[in-house]
mmCIF file of C-alpha atoms in Angstrom:
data_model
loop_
_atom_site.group_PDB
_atom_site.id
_atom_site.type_symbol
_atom_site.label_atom_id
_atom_site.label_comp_id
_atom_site.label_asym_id
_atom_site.label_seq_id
_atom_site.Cartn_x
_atom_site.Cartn_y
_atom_site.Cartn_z
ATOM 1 C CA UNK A 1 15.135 29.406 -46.346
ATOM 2 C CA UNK A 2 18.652 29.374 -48.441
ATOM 3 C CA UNK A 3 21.204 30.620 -46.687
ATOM 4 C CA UNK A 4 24.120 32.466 -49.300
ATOM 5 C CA UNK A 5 27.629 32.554 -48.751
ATOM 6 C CA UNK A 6 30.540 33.322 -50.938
ATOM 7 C CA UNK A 7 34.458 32.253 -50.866
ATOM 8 C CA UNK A 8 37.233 33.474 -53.111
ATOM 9 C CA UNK A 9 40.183 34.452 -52.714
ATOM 10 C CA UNK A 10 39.574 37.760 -52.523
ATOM 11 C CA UNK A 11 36.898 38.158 -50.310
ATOM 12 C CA UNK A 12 33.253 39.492 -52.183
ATOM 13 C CA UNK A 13 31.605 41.437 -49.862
ATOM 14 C CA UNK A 14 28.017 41.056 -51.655
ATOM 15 C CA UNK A 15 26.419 38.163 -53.143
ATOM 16 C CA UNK A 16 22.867 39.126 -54.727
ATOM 17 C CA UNK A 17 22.151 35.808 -55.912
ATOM 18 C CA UNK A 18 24.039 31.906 -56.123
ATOM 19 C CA UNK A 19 26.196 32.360 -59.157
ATOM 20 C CA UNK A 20 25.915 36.279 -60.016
ATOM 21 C CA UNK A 21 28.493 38.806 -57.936
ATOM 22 C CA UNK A 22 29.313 42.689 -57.971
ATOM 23 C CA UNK A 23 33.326 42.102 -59.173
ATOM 24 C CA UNK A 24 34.780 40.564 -62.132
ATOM 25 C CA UNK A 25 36.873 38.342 -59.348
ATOM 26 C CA UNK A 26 35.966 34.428 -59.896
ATOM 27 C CA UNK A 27 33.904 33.230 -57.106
ATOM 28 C CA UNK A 28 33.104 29.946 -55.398
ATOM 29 C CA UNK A 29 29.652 29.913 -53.712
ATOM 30 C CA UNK A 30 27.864 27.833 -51.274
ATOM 31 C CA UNK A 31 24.336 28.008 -50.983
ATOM 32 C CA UNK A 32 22.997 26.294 -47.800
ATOM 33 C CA UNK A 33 19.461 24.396 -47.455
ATOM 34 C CA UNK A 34 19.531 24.177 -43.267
ATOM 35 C CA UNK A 35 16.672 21.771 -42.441
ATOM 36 C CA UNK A 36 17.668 21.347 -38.517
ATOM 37 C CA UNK A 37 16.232 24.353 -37.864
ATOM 38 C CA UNK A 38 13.666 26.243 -38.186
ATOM 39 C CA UNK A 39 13.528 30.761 -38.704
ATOM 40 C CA UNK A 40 12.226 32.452 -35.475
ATOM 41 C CA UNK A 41 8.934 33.975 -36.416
ATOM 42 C CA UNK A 42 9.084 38.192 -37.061
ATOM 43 C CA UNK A 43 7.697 38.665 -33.089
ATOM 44 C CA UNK A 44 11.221 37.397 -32.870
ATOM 45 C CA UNK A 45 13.637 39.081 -34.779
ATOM 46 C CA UNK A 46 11.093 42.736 -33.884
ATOM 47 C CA UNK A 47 11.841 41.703 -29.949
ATOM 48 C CA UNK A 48 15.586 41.050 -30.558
ATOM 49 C CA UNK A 49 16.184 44.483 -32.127
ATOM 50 C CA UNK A 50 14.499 45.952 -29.603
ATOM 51 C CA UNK A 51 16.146 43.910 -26.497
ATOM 52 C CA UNK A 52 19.515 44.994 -28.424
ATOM 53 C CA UNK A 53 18.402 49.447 -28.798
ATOM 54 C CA UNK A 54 17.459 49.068 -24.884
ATOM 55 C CA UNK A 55 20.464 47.352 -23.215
ATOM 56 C CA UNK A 56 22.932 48.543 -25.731
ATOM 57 C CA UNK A 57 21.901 51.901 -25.090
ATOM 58 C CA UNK A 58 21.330 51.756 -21.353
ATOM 59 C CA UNK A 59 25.283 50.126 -20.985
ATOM 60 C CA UNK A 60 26.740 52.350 -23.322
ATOM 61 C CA UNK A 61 25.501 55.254 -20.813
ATOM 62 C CA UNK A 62 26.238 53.557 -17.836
ATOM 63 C CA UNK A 63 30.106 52.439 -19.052
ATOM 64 C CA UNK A 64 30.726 55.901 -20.346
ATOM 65 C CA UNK A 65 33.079 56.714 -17.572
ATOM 66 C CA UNK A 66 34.785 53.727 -17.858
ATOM 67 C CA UNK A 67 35.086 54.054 -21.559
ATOM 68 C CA UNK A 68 36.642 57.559 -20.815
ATOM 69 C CA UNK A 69 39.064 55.661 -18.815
ATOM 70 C CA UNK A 70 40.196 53.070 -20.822
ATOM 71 C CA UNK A 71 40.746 55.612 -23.641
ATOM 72 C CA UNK A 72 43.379 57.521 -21.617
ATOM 73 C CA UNK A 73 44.940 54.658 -20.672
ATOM 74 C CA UNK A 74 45.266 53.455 -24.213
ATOM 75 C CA UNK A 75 46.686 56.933 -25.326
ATOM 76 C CA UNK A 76 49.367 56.908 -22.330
ATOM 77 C CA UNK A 77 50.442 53.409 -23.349
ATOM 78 C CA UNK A 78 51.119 53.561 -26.935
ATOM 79 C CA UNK A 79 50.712 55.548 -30.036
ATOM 80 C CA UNK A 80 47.773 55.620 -32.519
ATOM 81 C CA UNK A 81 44.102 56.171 -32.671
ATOM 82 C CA UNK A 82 41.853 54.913 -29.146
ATOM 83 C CA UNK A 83 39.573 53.149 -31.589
ATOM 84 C CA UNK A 84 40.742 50.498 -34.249
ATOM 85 C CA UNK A 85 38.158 49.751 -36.768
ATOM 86 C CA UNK A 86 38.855 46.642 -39.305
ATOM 87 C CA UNK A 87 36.759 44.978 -41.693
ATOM 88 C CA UNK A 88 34.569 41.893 -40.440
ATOM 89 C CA UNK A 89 31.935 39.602 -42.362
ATOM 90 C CA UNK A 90 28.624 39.538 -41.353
ATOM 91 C CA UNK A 91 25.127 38.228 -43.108
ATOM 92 C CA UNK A 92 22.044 40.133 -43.796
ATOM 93 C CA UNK A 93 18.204 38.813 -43.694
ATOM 94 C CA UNK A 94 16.775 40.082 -47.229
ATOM 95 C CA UNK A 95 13.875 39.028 -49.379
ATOM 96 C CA UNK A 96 15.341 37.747 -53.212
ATOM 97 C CA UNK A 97 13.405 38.704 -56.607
ATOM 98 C CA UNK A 98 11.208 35.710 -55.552
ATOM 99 C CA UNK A 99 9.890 36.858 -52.109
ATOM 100 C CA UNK A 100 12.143 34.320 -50.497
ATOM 101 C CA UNK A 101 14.375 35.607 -47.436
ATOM 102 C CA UNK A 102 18.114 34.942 -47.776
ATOM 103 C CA UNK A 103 21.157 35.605 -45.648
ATOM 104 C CA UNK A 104 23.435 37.726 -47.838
ATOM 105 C CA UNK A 105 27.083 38.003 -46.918
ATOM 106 C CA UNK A 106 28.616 41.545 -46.663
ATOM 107 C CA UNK A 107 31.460 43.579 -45.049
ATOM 108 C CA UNK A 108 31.098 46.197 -42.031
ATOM 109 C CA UNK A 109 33.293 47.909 -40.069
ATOM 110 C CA UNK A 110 33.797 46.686 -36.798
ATOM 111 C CA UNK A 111 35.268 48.693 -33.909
ATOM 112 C CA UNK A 112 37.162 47.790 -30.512
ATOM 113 C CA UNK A 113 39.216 49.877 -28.344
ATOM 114 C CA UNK A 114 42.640 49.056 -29.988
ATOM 115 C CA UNK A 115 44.850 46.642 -27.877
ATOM 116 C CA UNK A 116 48.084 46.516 -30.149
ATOM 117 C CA UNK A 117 50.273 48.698 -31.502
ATOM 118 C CA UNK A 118 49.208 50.914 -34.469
ATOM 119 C CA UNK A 119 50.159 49.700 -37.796
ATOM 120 C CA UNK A 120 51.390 46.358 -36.494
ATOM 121 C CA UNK A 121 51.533 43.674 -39.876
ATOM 122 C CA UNK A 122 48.840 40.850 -39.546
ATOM 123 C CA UNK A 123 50.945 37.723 -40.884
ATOM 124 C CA UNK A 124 50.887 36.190 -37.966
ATOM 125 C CA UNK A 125 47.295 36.049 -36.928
ATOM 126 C CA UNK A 126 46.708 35.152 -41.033
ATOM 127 C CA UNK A 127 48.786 31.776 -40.764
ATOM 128 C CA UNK A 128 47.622 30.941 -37.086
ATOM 129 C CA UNK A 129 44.112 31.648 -38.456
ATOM 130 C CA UNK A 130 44.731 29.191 -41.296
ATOM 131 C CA UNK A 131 46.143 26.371 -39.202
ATOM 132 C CA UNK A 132 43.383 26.662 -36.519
ATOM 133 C CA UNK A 133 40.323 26.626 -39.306
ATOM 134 C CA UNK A 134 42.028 23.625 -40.870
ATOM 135 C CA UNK A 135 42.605 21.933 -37.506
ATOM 136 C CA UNK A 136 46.584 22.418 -38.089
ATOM 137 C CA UNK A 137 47.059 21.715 -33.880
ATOM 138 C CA UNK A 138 51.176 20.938 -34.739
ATOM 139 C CA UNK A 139 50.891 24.406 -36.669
ATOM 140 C CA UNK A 140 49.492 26.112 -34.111
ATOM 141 C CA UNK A 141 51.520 24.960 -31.043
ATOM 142 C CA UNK A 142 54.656 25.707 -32.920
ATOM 143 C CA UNK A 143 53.234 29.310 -33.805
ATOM 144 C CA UNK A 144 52.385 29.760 -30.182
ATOM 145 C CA UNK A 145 55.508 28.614 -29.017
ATOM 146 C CA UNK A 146 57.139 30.179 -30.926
ATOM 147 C CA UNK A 147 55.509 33.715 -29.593
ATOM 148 C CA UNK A 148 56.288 32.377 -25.891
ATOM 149 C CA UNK A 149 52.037 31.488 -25.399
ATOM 150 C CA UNK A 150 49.753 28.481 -25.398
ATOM 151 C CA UNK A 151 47.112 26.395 -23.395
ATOM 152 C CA UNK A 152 44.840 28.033 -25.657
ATOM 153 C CA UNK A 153 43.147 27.713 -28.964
ATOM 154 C CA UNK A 154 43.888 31.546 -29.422
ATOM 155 C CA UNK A 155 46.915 33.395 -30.261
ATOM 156 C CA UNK A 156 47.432 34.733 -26.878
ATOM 157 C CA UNK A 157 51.035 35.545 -27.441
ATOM 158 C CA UNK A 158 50.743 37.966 -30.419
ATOM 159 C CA UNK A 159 53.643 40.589 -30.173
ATOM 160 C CA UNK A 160 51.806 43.443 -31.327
ATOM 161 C CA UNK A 161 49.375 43.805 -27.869
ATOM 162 C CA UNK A 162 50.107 46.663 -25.611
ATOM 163 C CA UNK A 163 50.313 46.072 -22.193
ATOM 164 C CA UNK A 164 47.406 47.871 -21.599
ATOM 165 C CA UNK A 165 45.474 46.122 -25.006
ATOM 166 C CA UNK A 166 46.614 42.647 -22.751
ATOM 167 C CA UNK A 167 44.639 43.893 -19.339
ATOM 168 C CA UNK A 168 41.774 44.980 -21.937
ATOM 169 C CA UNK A 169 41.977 41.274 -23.626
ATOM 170 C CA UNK A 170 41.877 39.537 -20.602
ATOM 171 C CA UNK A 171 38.740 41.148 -19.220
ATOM 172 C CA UNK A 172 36.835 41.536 -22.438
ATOM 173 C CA UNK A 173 36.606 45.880 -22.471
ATOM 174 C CA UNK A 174 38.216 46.325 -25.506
ATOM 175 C CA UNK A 175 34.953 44.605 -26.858
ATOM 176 C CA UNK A 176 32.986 47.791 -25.539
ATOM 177 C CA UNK A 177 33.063 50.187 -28.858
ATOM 178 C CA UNK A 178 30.587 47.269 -30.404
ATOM 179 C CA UNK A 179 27.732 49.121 -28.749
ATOM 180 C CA UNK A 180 28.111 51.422 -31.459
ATOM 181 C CA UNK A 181 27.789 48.577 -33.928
ATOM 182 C CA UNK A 182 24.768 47.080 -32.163
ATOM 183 C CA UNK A 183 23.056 50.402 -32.070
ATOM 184 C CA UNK A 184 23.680 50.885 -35.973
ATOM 185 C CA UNK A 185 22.008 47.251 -36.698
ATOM 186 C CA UNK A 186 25.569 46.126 -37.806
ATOM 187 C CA UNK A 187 25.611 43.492 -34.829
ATOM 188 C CA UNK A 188 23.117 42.165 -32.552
ATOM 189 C CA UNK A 189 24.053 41.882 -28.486
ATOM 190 C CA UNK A 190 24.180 37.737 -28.844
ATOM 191 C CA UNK A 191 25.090 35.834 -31.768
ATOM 192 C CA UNK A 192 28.015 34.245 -33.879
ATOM 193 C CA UNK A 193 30.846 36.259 -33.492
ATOM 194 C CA UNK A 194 31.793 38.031 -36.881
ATOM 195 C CA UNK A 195 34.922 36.723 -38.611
ATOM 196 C CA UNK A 196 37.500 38.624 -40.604
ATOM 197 C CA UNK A 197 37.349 38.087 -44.677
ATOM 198 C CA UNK A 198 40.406 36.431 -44.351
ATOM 199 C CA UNK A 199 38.839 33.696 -42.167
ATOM 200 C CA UNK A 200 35.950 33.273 -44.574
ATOM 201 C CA UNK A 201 38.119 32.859 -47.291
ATOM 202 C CA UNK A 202 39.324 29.018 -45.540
ATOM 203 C CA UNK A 203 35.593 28.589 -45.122
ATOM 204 C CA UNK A 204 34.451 25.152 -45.969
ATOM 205 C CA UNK A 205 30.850 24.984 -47.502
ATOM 206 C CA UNK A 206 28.918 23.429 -44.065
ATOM 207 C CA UNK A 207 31.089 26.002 -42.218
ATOM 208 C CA UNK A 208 28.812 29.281 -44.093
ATOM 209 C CA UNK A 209 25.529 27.693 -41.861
ATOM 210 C CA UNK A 210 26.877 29.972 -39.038
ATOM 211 C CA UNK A 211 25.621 32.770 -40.801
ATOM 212 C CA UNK A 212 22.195 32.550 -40.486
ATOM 213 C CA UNK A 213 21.978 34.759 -37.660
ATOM 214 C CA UNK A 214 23.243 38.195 -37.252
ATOM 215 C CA UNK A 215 26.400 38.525 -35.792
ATOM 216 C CA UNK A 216 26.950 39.085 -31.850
ATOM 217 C CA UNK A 217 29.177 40.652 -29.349
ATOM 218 C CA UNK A 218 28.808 37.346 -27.044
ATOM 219 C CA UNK A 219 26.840 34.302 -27.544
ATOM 220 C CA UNK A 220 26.483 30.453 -27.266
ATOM 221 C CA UNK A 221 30.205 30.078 -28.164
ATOM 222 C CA UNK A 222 31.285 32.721 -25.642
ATOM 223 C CA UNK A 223 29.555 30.934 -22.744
ATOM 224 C CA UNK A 224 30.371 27.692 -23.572
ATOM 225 C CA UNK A 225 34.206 27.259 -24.102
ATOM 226 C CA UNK A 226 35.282 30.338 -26.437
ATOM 227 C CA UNK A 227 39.060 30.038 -27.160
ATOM 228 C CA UNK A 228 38.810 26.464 -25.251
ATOM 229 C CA UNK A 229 37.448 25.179 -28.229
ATOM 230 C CA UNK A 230 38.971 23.980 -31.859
ATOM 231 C CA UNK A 231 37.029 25.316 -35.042
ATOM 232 C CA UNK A 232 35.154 22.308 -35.407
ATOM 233 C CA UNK A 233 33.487 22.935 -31.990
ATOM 234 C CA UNK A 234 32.708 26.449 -32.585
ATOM 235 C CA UNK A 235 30.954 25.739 -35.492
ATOM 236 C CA UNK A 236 29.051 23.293 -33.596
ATOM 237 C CA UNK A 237 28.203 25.635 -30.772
ATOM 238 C CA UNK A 238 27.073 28.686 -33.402
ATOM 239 C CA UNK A 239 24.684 26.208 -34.520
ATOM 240 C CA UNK A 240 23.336 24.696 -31.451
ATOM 241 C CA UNK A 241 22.335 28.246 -31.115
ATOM 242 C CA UNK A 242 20.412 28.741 -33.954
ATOM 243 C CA UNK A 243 18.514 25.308 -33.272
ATOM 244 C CA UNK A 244 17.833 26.630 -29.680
ATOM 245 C CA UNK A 245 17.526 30.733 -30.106
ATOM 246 C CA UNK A 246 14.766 32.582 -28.882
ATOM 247 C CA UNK A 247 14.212 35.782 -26.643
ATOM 248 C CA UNK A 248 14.813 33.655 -23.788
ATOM 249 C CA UNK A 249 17.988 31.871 -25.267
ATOM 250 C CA UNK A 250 19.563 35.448 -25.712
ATOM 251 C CA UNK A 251 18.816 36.560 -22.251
ATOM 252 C CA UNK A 252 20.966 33.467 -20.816
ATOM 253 C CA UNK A 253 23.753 33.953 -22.734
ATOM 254 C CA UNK A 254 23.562 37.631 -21.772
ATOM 255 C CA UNK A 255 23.724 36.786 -17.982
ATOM 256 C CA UNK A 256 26.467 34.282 -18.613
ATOM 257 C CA UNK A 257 28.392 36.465 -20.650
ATOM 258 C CA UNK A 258 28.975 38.004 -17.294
ATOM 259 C CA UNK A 259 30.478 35.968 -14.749
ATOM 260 C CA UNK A 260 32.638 34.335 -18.233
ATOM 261 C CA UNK A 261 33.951 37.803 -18.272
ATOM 262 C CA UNK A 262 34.602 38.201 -14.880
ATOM 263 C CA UNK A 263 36.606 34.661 -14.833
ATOM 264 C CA UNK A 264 38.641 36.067 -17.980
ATOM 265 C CA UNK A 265 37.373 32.399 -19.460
ATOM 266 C CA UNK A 266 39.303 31.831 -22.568
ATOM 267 C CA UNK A 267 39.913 35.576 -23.198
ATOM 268 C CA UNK A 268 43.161 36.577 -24.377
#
């Protein structure tokens, strides 16, 4: 199994092969051998798409009211859309020209009920998003401080949430629209959280390993220190995942997704 990732500086949403791309834009690539692990069998990955169609289904009908809710809440707090949809990385399991399967990096849009204000500039988040994949601690306490916030690896004190898109943060329902995603195939219920391209683009080449999974609304990270942890660590815990995942694994995290979200655990 070869796992292929790409870096540049401006993010390449589609690499076909290791050293070929879709843009004229000069690319670094990293193609992974992972040996510590080895690919769930297609019972698998046929059981985990259908775990995901069932409960994402079944809670998006069952949260509907709530979902209602939060939406009118959002439009009496601030202006702009209920939905905010951005552009996140994720991989995708395909066979190459050789019959061999191969995570392939690619864009998709990825939607949460919006918690800040509409049109609000993302410098901030880009620099503390540097600092924390380099391991920049100084960096980050003084952006943190600076935004009155910290005792957390995230940037809890971002000026542009709402006061509702705070309460939303802190009890993990903005994360709700991703039903939709899961229910496209975009996502999968449990897995490595997708990053934004400008994340990727600090990605070292160990760091792409994290992609050989589909991307998750919760998963080993989420139950196991989320925004308590440094970069390094969630790396770590994205791959302890993919040494340990099976049905079984996904249905753990799924019930321990729930009392993490009812302790607001590292949310923010």
């Amino acid at each position: 199994m070869a796992y292929v990732a790409g870096a540049t500086r401006h993010f390449v949403p589609d690499v076909t092969q290791a050293g070929t791309n879709r843009t004229t834009e000069p690319v670094r690539y990293a193609v992974v051998r992972a040996a510590e692990w080895t690919e769930p069998s297609v019972a698998y990955w046929l059981a985990k798409r259908v775990l995901d169609i069932v409960l994402a289904a079944s809670a998006a009908l069952l949260l509907t009211p709530l979902g209602v809710a939060i939406a009118l809440a959002i439009k009496l707090d601030s202006r702009g859309p209920v939905i905010y949809s951005q552009e996140r990385v994720r991989s995708a399991r395909r066979r190459d020209a050789a019959g061999e399967w191969r995570w392939h990096l690619t864009t998709f849009r990825f939607h949460k009920f919006r918690t800040m204000v509409d049109g609000g500039e993302p410098n901030l988040h880009v620099e503390y998003m540097s600092a924390y994949i380099a391991g920049d601690v100084e960096r980050m306490e003084a952006l943190q401080e600076a935004n009155g916030d910290g005792g957390t690896y995230k940037l809890t004190g971002d000026p542009r949430i709402t006061r509702v898109g705070r309460l939303l943060r802190k009890m993990s329902l903005d994360e709700l629209p991703q039903l939709w995603n899961v229910l496209r195939g975009d996502m999968s219920l449990v897995g490595p959280r997708p990053p934004l391209t400008y994340e990727v683009e600090k990605y070292r080449h160990a760091d792409f390993r994290r992609f050989a999974a589909p991307s998750g609304i919760t998963g080993w990270w989420q139950v196991n220190g989320r925004c308590e942890t440094s970069f390094e660590e969630m790396i770590a815990l994205d791959l302890e995942y993919l040494r340990r995942r099976s049905v079984v694994t996904d249905l753990r995290i799924l019930v321990k997704t729930i009392p993490a979200v009812l302790n607001g655990r590292g949310a923010g």
